[in-house]
Amino acid sequence: MSIAESLIQLLEEQALAQQFSRVRKLWLEIGPLASVDVPSLQFCFEAVSRHTLAEAAVLEIIEVPGLAWCLGCEARVDIHQRFDACPKCGSYRLQVIQGDELRVKELEVD
Ligand SMILES: [Zn+2]
């Protein structure tokens, strides 16, 4: 199932739980390690949201930076993709701290 379809499903579940009937806007956090192609997600979302509670909803993407802890030089470093080497010491012993998120941060609903 595509990400856009799972998003709609998630919104429908939330609508039942929180009793709203329409989504006006949603903010989605996406990290660089989530491997999401943002333009194609926007496009798919628009297509699959038709005739659903999220029809005409605005999808705002919040890009979360990738961060890792380097076991080589014991520093917090920026990473742009999974299996990047440490930009400081070149080590591959990195523990991802942040950057693989794909989650709904906020909803504006009716
Ligand atoms: Zn390092």
mmCIF file with all atom_site columns, C-alpha atoms and ligand atoms in Angstrom:
data_model
loop_
_atom_site.group_PDB
_atom_site.id
_atom_site.type_symbol
_atom_site.label_atom_id
_atom_site.label_alt_id
_atom_site.label_comp_id
_atom_site.label_asym_id
_atom_site.label_entity_id
_atom_site.label_seq_id
_atom_site.pdbx_PDB_ins_code
_atom_site.Cartn_x
_atom_site.Cartn_y
_atom_site.Cartn_z
_atom_site.occupancy
_atom_site.B_iso_or_equiv
_atom_site.pdbx_formal_charge
_atom_site.auth_seq_id
_atom_site.auth_comp_id
_atom_site.auth_asym_id
_atom_site.auth_atom_id
_atom_site.pdbx_PDB_model_num
ATOM   1   C  CA . MET A 1 1   ? 0.000   0.000  0.000  1.00 0.00 ? 1   MET A CA 1
ATOM   2   C  CA . SER A 1 2   ? 1.309   3.431  -0.850 1.00 0.00 ? 2   SER A CA 1
ATOM   3   C  CA . ILE A 1 3   ? 2.164   5.998  1.782  1.00 0.00 ? 3   ILE A CA 1
ATOM   4   C  CA . ALA A 1 4   ? -0.632  8.258  0.593  1.00 0.00 ? 4   ALA A CA 1
ATOM   5   C  CA . GLU A 1 5   ? -3.174  5.458  0.985  1.00 0.00 ? 5   GLU A CA 1
ATOM   6   C  CA . SER A 1 6   ? -1.957  4.619  4.479  1.00 0.00 ? 6   SER A CA 1
ATOM   7   C  CA . LEU A 1 7   ? -2.226  8.290  5.346  1.00 0.00 ? 7   LEU A CA 1
ATOM   8   C  CA . ILE A 1 8   ? -5.871  8.408  4.317  1.00 0.00 ? 8   ILE A CA 1
ATOM   9   C  CA . GLN A 1 9   ? -6.541  5.256  6.305  1.00 0.00 ? 9   GLN A CA 1
ATOM   10  C  CA . LEU A 1 10  ? -4.873  6.800  9.345  1.00 0.00 ? 10  LEU A CA 1
ATOM   11  C  CA . LEU A 1 11  ? -6.959  9.959  8.962  1.00 0.00 ? 11  LEU A CA 1
ATOM   12  C  CA . GLU A 1 12  ? -10.145 7.908  8.748  1.00 0.00 ? 12  GLU A CA 1
ATOM   13  C  CA . GLU A 1 13  ? -9.227  6.086  11.954 1.00 0.00 ? 13  GLU A CA 1
ATOM   14  C  CA . GLN A 1 14  ? -8.469  9.398  13.655 1.00 0.00 ? 14  GLN A CA 1
ATOM   15  C  CA . ALA A 1 15  ? -11.763 10.839 12.426 1.00 0.00 ? 15  ALA A CA 1
ATOM   16  C  CA . LEU A 1 16  ? -13.642 7.985  14.106 1.00 0.00 ? 16  LEU A CA 1
ATOM   17  C  CA . ALA A 1 17  ? -11.658 8.249  17.319 1.00 0.00 ? 17  ALA A CA 1
ATOM   18  C  CA . GLN A 1 18  ? -11.744 12.024 17.585 1.00 0.00 ? 18  GLN A CA 1
ATOM   19  C  CA . GLN A 1 19  ? -15.055 12.592 15.859 1.00 0.00 ? 19  GLN A CA 1
ATOM   20  C  CA . PHE A 1 20  ? -14.215 14.988 13.106 1.00 0.00 ? 20  PHE A CA 1
ATOM   21  C  CA . SER A 1 21  ? -15.578 14.729 9.605  1.00 0.00 ? 21  SER A CA 1
ATOM   22  C  CA . ARG A 1 22  ? -13.215 16.712 7.514  1.00 0.00 ? 22  ARG A CA 1
ATOM   23  C  CA . VAL A 1 23  ? -9.480  17.340 7.323  1.00 0.00 ? 23  VAL A CA 1
ATOM   24  C  CA . ARG A 1 24  ? -8.499  20.805 6.148  1.00 0.00 ? 24  ARG A CA 1
ATOM   25  C  CA . LYS A 1 25  ? -4.803  20.607 6.596  1.00 0.00 ? 25  LYS A CA 1
ATOM   26  C  CA . LEU A 1 26  ? -2.230  18.155 7.800  1.00 0.00 ? 26  LEU A CA 1
ATOM   27  C  CA . TRP A 1 27  ? 1.388   18.553 8.708  1.00 0.00 ? 27  TRP A CA 1
ATOM   28  C  CA . LEU A 1 28  ? 3.597   15.612 7.972  1.00 0.00 ? 28  LEU A CA 1
ATOM   29  C  CA . GLU A 1 29  ? 7.102   15.251 9.346  1.00 0.00 ? 29  GLU A CA 1
ATOM   30  C  CA . ILE A 1 30  ? 9.465   13.498 7.014  1.00 0.00 ? 30  ILE A CA 1
ATOM   31  C  CA . GLY A 1 31  ? 13.113  12.741 7.642  1.00 0.00 ? 31  GLY A CA 1
ATOM   32  C  CA . PRO A 1 32  ? 15.690  12.174 4.896  1.00 0.00 ? 32  PRO A CA 1
ATOM   33  C  CA . LEU A 1 33  ? 16.061  8.528  5.945  1.00 0.00 ? 33  LEU A CA 1
ATOM   34  C  CA . ALA A 1 34  ? 12.389  7.760  5.428  1.00 0.00 ? 34  ALA A CA 1
ATOM   35  C  CA . SER A 1 35  ? 13.140  7.591  1.683  1.00 0.00 ? 35  SER A CA 1
ATOM   36  C  CA . VAL A 1 36  ? 10.027  9.474  0.718  1.00 0.00 ? 36  VAL A CA 1
ATOM   37  C  CA . ASP A 1 37  ? 9.847   11.336 -2.538 1.00 0.00 ? 37  ASP A CA 1
ATOM   38  C  CA . VAL A 1 38  ? 7.952   14.435 -1.436 1.00 0.00 ? 38  VAL A CA 1
ATOM   39  C  CA . PRO A 1 39  ? 6.642   15.653 -4.830 1.00 0.00 ? 39  PRO A CA 1
ATOM   40  C  CA . SER A 1 40  ? 5.292   12.215 -5.692 1.00 0.00 ? 40  SER A CA 1
ATOM   41  C  CA . LEU A 1 41  ? 3.738   11.883 -2.241 1.00 0.00 ? 41  LEU A CA 1
ATOM   42  C  CA . GLN A 1 42  ? 1.991   15.245 -2.714 1.00 0.00 ? 42  GLN A CA 1
ATOM   43  C  CA . PHE A 1 43  ? 0.737   14.078 -6.075 1.00 0.00 ? 43  PHE A CA 1
ATOM   44  C  CA . CYS A 1 44  ? -0.489  10.689 -4.820 1.00 0.00 ? 44  CYS A CA 1
ATOM   45  C  CA . PHE A 1 45  ? -2.117  12.239 -1.791 1.00 0.00 ? 45  PHE A CA 1
ATOM   46  C  CA . GLU A 1 46  ? -4.115  14.569 -3.967 1.00 0.00 ? 46  GLU A CA 1
ATOM   47  C  CA . ALA A 1 47  ? -5.237  11.630 -6.093 1.00 0.00 ? 47  ALA A CA 1
ATOM   48  C  CA . VAL A 1 48  ? -6.181  9.205  -3.309 1.00 0.00 ? 48  VAL A CA 1
ATOM   49  C  CA . SER A 1 49  ? -7.828  11.836 -1.101 1.00 0.00 ? 49  SER A CA 1
ATOM   50  C  CA . ARG A 1 50  ? -10.515 12.486 -3.674 1.00 0.00 ? 50  ARG A CA 1
ATOM   51  C  CA . HIS A 1 51  ? -13.978 11.592 -2.321 1.00 0.00 ? 51  HIS A CA 1
ATOM   52  C  CA . THR A 1 52  ? -12.577 11.050 1.158  1.00 0.00 ? 52  THR A CA 1
ATOM   53  C  CA . LEU A 1 53  ? -12.642 13.136 4.316  1.00 0.00 ? 53  LEU A CA 1
ATOM   54  C  CA . ALA A 1 54  ? -9.358  14.664 3.214  1.00 0.00 ? 54  ALA A CA 1
ATOM   55  C  CA . GLU A 1 55  ? -10.540 15.864 -0.144 1.00 0.00 ? 55  GLU A CA 1
ATOM   56  C  CA . ALA A 1 56  ? -8.977  19.270 -0.839 1.00 0.00 ? 56  ALA A CA 1
ATOM   57  C  CA . ALA A 1 57  ? -6.896  19.020 2.324  1.00 0.00 ? 57  ALA A CA 1
ATOM   58  C  CA . VAL A 1 58  ? -3.581  20.813 2.231  1.00 0.00 ? 58  VAL A CA 1
ATOM   59  C  CA . LEU A 1 59  ? -0.584  18.601 2.849  1.00 0.00 ? 59  LEU A CA 1
ATOM   60  C  CA . GLU A 1 60  ? 2.266   20.481 4.501  1.00 0.00 ? 60  GLU A CA 1
ATOM   61  C  CA . ILE A 1 61  ? 5.590   18.731 4.622  1.00 0.00 ? 61  ILE A CA 1
ATOM   62  C  CA . ILE A 1 62  ? 7.963   19.458 7.479  1.00 0.00 ? 62  ILE A CA 1
ATOM   63  C  CA . GLU A 1 63  ? 11.394  18.178 6.584  1.00 0.00 ? 63  GLU A CA 1
ATOM   64  C  CA . VAL A 1 64  ? 13.204  16.929 9.664  1.00 0.00 ? 64  VAL A CA 1
ATOM   65  C  CA . PRO A 1 65  ? 17.012  16.944 9.433  1.00 0.00 ? 65  PRO A CA 1
ATOM   66  C  CA . GLY A 1 66  ? 18.911  13.694 9.796  1.00 0.00 ? 66  GLY A CA 1
ATOM   67  C  CA . LEU A 1 67  ? 21.058  13.364 12.910 1.00 0.00 ? 67  LEU A CA 1
ATOM   68  C  CA . ALA A 1 68  ? 23.293  10.599 14.124 1.00 0.00 ? 68  ALA A CA 1
ATOM   69  C  CA . TRP A 1 69  ? 25.654  9.859  16.955 1.00 0.00 ? 69  TRP A CA 1
ATOM   70  C  CA . CYS A 1 70  ? 29.098  8.841  15.762 1.00 0.00 ? 70  CYS A CA 1
ATOM   71  C  CA . LEU A 1 71  ? 30.728  6.097  17.815 1.00 0.00 ? 71  LEU A CA 1
ATOM   72  C  CA . GLY A 1 72  ? 34.029  6.888  16.117 1.00 0.00 ? 72  GLY A CA 1
ATOM   73  C  CA . CYS A 1 73  ? 34.481  10.474 17.232 1.00 0.00 ? 73  CYS A CA 1
ATOM   74  C  CA . GLU A 1 74  ? 31.669  10.651 19.772 1.00 0.00 ? 74  GLU A CA 1
ATOM   75  C  CA . ALA A 1 75  ? 29.937  13.607 18.217 1.00 0.00 ? 75  ALA A CA 1
ATOM   76  C  CA . ARG A 1 76  ? 26.484  14.413 16.948 1.00 0.00 ? 76  ARG A CA 1
ATOM   77  C  CA . VAL A 1 77  ? 26.647  14.772 13.187 1.00 0.00 ? 77  VAL A CA 1
ATOM   78  C  CA . ASP A 1 78  ? 24.316  15.598 10.308 1.00 0.00 ? 78  ASP A CA 1
ATOM   79  C  CA . ILE A 1 79  ? 23.455  12.818 7.919  1.00 0.00 ? 79  ILE A CA 1
ATOM   80  C  CA . HIS A 1 80  ? 21.548  13.006 4.689  1.00 0.00 ? 80  HIS A CA 1
ATOM   81  C  CA . GLN A 1 81  ? 20.947  9.360  3.972  1.00 0.00 ? 81  GLN A CA 1
ATOM   82  C  CA . ARG A 1 82  ? 21.192  6.019  5.656  1.00 0.00 ? 82  ARG A CA 1
ATOM   83  C  CA . PHE A 1 83  ? 24.692  4.494  5.654  1.00 0.00 ? 83  PHE A CA 1
ATOM   84  C  CA . ASP A 1 84  ? 26.344  7.881  5.289  1.00 0.00 ? 84  ASP A CA 1
ATOM   85  C  CA . ALA A 1 85  ? 29.811  8.026  6.778  1.00 0.00 ? 85  ALA A CA 1
ATOM   86  C  CA . CYS A 1 86  ? 30.573  10.432 9.577  1.00 0.00 ? 86  CYS A CA 1
ATOM   87  C  CA . PRO A 1 87  ? 31.400  13.802 7.993  1.00 0.00 ? 87  PRO A CA 1
ATOM   88  C  CA . LYS A 1 88  ? 33.992  14.431 10.712 1.00 0.00 ? 88  LYS A CA 1
ATOM   89  C  CA . CYS A 1 89  ? 35.982  11.211 10.984 1.00 0.00 ? 89  CYS A CA 1
ATOM   90  C  CA . GLY A 1 90  ? 34.707  9.021  8.135  1.00 0.00 ? 90  GLY A CA 1
ATOM   91  C  CA . SER A 1 91  ? 33.506  6.262  10.442 1.00 0.00 ? 91  SER A CA 1
ATOM   92  C  CA . TYR A 1 92  ? 30.457  4.203  9.477  1.00 0.00 ? 92  TYR A CA 1
ATOM   93  C  CA . ARG A 1 93  ? 29.616  3.430  13.077 1.00 0.00 ? 93  ARG A CA 1
ATOM   94  C  CA . LEU A 1 94  ? 26.733  5.856  13.272 1.00 0.00 ? 94  LEU A CA 1
ATOM   95  C  CA . GLN A 1 95  ? 23.615  5.523  15.353 1.00 0.00 ? 95  GLN A CA 1
ATOM   96  C  CA . VAL A 1 96  ? 20.670  7.349  13.872 1.00 0.00 ? 96  VAL A CA 1
ATOM   97  C  CA . ILE A 1 97  ? 19.103  9.770  16.354 1.00 0.00 ? 97  ILE A CA 1
ATOM   98  C  CA . GLN A 1 98  ? 16.617  11.434 14.074 1.00 0.00 ? 98  GLN A CA 1
ATOM   99  C  CA . GLY A 1 99  ? 15.686  11.438 10.416 1.00 0.00 ? 99  GLY A CA 1
ATOM   100 C  CA . ASP A 1 100 ? 13.641  8.314  9.769  1.00 0.00 ? 100 ASP A CA 1
ATOM   101 C  CA . GLU A 1 101 ? 10.345  9.842  10.812 1.00 0.00 ? 101 GLU A CA 1
ATOM   102 C  CA . LEU A 1 102 ? 7.249   9.780  8.717  1.00 0.00 ? 102 LEU A CA 1
ATOM   103 C  CA . ARG A 1 103 ? 4.442   10.917 10.927 1.00 0.00 ? 103 ARG A CA 1
ATOM   104 C  CA . VAL A 1 104 ? 1.483   13.208 11.144 1.00 0.00 ? 104 VAL A CA 1
ATOM   105 C  CA . LYS A 1 105 ? 2.468   16.056 13.414 1.00 0.00 ? 105 LYS A CA 1
ATOM   106 C  CA . GLU A 1 106 ? -0.704  18.080 13.426 1.00 0.00 ? 106 GLU A CA 1
ATOM   107 C  CA . LEU A 1 107 ? -4.166  18.123 11.924 1.00 0.00 ? 107 LEU A CA 1
ATOM   108 C  CA . GLU A 1 108 ? -6.548  20.927 11.218 1.00 0.00 ? 108 GLU A CA 1
ATOM   109 C  CA . VAL A 1 109 ? -10.034 19.460 11.157 1.00 0.00 ? 109 VAL A CA 1
ATOM   110 C  CA . ASP A 1 110 ? -13.722 20.288 11.186 1.00 0.00 ? 110 ASP A CA 1
HETATM 111 ZN ZN . ZN  B 2 .   ? 32.837  10.580 13.508 1.00 0.00 ? 1   ZN  B ZN 1
#
